[in-house]
Tab-separated table of N, CA and C in Angstrom:
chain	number	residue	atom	x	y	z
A	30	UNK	N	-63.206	11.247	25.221
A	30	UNK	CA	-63.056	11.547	23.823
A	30	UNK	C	-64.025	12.667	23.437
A	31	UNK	N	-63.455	13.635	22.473
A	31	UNK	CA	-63.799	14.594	22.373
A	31	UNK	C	-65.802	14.212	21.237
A	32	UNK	N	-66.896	14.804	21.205
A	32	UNK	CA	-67.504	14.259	20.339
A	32	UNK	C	-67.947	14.456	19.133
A	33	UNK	N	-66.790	15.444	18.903
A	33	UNK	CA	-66.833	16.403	17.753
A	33	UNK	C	-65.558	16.144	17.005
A	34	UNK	N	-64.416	15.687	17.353
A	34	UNK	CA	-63.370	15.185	16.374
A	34	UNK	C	-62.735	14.127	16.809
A	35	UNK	N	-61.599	13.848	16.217
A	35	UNK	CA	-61.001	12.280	15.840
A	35	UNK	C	-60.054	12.094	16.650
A	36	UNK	N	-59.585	11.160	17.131
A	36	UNK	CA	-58.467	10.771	17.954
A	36	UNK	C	-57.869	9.865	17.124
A	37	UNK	N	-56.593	9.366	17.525
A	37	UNK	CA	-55.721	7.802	17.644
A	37	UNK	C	-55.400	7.066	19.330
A	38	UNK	N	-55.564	6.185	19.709
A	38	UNK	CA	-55.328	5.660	21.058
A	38	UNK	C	-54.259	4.714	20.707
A	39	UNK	N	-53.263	4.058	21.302
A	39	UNK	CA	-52.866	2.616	21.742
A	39	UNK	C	-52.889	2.842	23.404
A	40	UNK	N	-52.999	1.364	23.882
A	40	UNK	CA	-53.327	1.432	25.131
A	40	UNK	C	-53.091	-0.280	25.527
A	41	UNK	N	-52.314	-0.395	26.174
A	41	UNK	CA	-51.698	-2.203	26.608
A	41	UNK	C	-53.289	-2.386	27.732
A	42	UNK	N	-53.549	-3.616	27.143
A	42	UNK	CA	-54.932	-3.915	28.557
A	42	UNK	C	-54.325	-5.161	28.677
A	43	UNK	N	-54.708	-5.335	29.912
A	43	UNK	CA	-54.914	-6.395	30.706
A	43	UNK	C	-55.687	-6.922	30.716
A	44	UNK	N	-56.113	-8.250	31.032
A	44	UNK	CA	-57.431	-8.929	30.786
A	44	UNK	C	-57.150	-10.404	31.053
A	45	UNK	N	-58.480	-10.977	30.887
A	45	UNK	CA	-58.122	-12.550	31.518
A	45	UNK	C	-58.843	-13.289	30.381
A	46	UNK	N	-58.546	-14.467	29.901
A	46	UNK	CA	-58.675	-15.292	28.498
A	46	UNK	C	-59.421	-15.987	28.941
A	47	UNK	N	-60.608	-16.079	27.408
A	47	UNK	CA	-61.426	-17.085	28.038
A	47	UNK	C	-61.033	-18.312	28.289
A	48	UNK	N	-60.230	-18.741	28.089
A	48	UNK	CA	-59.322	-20.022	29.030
A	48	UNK	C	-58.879	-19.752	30.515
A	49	UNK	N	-58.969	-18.376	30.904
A	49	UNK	CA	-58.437	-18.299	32.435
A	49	UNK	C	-57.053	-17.831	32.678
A	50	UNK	N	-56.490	-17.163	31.240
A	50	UNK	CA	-55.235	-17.109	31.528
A	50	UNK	C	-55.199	-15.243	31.465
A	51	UNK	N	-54.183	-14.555	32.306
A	51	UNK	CA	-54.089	-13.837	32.367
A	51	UNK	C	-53.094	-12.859	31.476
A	52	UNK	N	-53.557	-11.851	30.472
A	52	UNK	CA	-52.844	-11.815	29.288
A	52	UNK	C	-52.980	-10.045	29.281
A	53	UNK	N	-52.214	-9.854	28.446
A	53	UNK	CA	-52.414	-8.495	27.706
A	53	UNK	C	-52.044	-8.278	26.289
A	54	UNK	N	-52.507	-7.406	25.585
A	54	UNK	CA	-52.521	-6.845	24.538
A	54	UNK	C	-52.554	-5.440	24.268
A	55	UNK	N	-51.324	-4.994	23.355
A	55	UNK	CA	-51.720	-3.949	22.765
A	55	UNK	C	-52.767	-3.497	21.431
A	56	UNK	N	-53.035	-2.569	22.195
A	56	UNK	CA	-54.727	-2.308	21.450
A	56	UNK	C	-54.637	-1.044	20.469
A	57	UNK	N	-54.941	-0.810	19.390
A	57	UNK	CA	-54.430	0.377	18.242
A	57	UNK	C	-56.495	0.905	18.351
A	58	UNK	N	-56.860	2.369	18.973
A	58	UNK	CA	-58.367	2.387	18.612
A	58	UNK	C	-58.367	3.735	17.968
A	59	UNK	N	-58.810	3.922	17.282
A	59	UNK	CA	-59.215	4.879	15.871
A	59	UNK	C	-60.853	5.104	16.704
A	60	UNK	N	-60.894	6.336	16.917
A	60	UNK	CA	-61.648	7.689	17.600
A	60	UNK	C	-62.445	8.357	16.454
A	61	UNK	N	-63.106	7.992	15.803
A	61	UNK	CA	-63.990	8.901	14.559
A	61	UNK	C	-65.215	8.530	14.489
A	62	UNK	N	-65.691	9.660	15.214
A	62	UNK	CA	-67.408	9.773	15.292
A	62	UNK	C	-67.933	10.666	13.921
A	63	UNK	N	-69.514	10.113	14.034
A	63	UNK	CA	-70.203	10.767	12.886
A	63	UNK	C	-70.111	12.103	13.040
A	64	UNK	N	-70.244	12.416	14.443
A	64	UNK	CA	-70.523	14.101	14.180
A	64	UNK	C	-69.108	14.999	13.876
A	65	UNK	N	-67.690	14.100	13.492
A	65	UNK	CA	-67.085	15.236	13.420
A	65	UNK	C	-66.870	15.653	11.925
A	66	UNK	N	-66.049	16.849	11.805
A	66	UNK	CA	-66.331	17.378	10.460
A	66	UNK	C	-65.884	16.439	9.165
A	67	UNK	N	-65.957	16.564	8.454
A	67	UNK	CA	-65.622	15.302	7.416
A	67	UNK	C	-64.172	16.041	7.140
A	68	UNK	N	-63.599	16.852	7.104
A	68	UNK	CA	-62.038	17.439	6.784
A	68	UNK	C	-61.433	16.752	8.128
A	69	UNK	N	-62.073	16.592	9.307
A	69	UNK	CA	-61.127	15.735	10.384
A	69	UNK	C	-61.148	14.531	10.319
A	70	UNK	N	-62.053	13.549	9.596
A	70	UNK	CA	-62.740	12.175	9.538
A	70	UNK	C	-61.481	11.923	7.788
A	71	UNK	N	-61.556	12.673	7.086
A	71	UNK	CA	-60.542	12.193	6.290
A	71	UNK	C	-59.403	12.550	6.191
A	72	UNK	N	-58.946	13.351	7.282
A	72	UNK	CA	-57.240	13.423	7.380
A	72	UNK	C	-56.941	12.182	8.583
A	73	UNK	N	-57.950	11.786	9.428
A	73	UNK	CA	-57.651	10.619	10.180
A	73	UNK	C	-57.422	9.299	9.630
A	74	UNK	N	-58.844	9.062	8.586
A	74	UNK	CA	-58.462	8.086	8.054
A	74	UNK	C	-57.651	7.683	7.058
A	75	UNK	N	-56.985	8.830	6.122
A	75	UNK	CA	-56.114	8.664	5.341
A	75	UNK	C	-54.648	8.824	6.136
A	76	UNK	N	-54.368	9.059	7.296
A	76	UNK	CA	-53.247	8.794	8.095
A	76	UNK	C	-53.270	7.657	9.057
A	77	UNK	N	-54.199	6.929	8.938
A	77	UNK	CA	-54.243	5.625	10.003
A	77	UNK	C	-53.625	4.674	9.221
A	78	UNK	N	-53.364	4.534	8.270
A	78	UNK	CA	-52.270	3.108	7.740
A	78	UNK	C	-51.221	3.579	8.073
A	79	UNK	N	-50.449	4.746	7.909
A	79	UNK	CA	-49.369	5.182	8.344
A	79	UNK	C	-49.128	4.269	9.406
A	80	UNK	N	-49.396	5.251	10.502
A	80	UNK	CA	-49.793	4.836	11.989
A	80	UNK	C	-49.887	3.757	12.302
A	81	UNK	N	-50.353	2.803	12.110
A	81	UNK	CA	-50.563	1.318	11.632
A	81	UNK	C	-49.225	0.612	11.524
A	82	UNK	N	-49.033	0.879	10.483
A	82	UNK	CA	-47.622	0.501	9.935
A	82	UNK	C	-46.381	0.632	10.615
A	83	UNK	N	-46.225	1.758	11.343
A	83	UNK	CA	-45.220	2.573	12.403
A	83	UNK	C	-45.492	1.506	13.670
A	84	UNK	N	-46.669	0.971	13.935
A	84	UNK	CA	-47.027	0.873	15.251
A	84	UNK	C	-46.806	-1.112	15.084
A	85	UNK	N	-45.224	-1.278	15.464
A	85	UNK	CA	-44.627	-2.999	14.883
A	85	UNK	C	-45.620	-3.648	16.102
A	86	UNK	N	-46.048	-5.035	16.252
A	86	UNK	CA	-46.292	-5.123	17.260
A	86	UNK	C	-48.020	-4.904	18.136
A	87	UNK	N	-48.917	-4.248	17.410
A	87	UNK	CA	-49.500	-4.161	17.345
A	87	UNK	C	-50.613	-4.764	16.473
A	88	UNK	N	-51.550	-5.761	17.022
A	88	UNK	CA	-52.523	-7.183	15.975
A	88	UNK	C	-53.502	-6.677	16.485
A	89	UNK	N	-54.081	-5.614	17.168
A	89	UNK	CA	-55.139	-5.535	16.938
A	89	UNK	C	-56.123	-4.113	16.977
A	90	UNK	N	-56.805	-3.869	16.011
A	90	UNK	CA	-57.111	-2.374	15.468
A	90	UNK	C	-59.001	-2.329	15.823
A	91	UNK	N	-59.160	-1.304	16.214
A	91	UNK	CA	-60.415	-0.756	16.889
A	91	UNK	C	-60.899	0.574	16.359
A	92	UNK	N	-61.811	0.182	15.565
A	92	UNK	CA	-62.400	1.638	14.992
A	92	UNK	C	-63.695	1.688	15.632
A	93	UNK	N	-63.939	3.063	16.315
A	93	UNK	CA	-65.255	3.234	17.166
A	93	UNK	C	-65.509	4.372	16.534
A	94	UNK	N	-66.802	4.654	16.495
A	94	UNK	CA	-67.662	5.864	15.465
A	94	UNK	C	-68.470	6.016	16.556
A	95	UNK	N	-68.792	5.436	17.569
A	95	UNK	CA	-69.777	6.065	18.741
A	95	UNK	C	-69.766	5.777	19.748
A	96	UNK	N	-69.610	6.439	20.982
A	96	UNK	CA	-69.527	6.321	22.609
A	96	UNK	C	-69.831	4.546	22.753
A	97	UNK	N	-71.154	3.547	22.614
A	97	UNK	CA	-71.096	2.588	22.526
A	97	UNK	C	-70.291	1.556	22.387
A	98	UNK	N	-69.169	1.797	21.207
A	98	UNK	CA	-68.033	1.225	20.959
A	98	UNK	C	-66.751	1.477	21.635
A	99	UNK	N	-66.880	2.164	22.411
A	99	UNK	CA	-65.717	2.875	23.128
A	99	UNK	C	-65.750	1.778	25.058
A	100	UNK	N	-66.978	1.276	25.039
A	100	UNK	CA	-67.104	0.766	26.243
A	100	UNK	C	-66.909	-0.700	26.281
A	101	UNK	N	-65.892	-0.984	27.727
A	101	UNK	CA	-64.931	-1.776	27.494
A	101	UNK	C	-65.443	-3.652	27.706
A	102	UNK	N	-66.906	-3.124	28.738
A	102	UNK	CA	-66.986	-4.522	28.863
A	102	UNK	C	-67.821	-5.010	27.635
A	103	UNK	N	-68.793	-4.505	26.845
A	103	UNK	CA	-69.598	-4.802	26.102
A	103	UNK	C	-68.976	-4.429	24.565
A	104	UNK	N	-67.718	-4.106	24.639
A	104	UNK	CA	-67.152	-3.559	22.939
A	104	UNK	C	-66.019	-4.636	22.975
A	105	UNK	N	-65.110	-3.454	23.620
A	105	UNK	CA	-63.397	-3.534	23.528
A	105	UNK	C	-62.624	-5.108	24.063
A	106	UNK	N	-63.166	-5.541	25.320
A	106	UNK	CA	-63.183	-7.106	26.023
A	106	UNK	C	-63.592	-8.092	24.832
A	107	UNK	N	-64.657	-8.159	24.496
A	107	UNK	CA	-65.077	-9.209	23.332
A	107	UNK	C	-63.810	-8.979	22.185
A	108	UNK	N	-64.072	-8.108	21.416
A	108	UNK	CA	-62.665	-8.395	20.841
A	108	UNK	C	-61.275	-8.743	21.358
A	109	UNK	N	-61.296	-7.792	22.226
A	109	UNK	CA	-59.809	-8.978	22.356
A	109	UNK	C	-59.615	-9.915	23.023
A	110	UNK	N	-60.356	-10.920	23.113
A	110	UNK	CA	-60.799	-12.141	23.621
A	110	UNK	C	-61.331	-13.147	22.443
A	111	UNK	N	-61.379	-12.241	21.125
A	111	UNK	CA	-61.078	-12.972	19.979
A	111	UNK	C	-59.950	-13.551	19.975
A	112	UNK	N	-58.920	-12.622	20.364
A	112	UNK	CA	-57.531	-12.979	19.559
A	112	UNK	C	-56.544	-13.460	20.652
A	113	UNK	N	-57.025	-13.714	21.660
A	113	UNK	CA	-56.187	-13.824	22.952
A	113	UNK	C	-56.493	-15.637	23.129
């Protein structure tokens, strides 16, 4: 990801439940870091309900603002192991 402007991701993961069961989910992650310009940070976020909305099928949404949040065993895994 770029660290200067905004993305949109979906991305199906795989993963194993904390019950042991082997599952996947599609994952919706919203890419908007501090450092990018605020004209890219609010055409992203005023087009992510769109997107959202378009995207049927999709329960679970990931907004990362910094490299930290973007990493899968210590971010992205815990959440969706909420909902799994």
């Amino acid at each position: 990801m770029p660290d200067d402007d905004c993305r949109y991701g979906l991305i199906d993961l795989e993963f194993t439940s904390t019950d042991g069961r082997p599952t996947s989910k599609l994952v919706f992650i919203t890419w908007n870091p501090d450092t990018a310009s605020i004209r890219n940070k609010m055409l992203y976020s005023g087009s992510k309900e769109s997107i959202k909305a378009a995207l049927n099928g999709v329960g679970i949404h990931i907004n990362c603002t910094d490299r930290s949040e973007l990493d899968f065993e210590s971010s992205i895994l815990p959440t969706l192991k909420k909902f799994a």
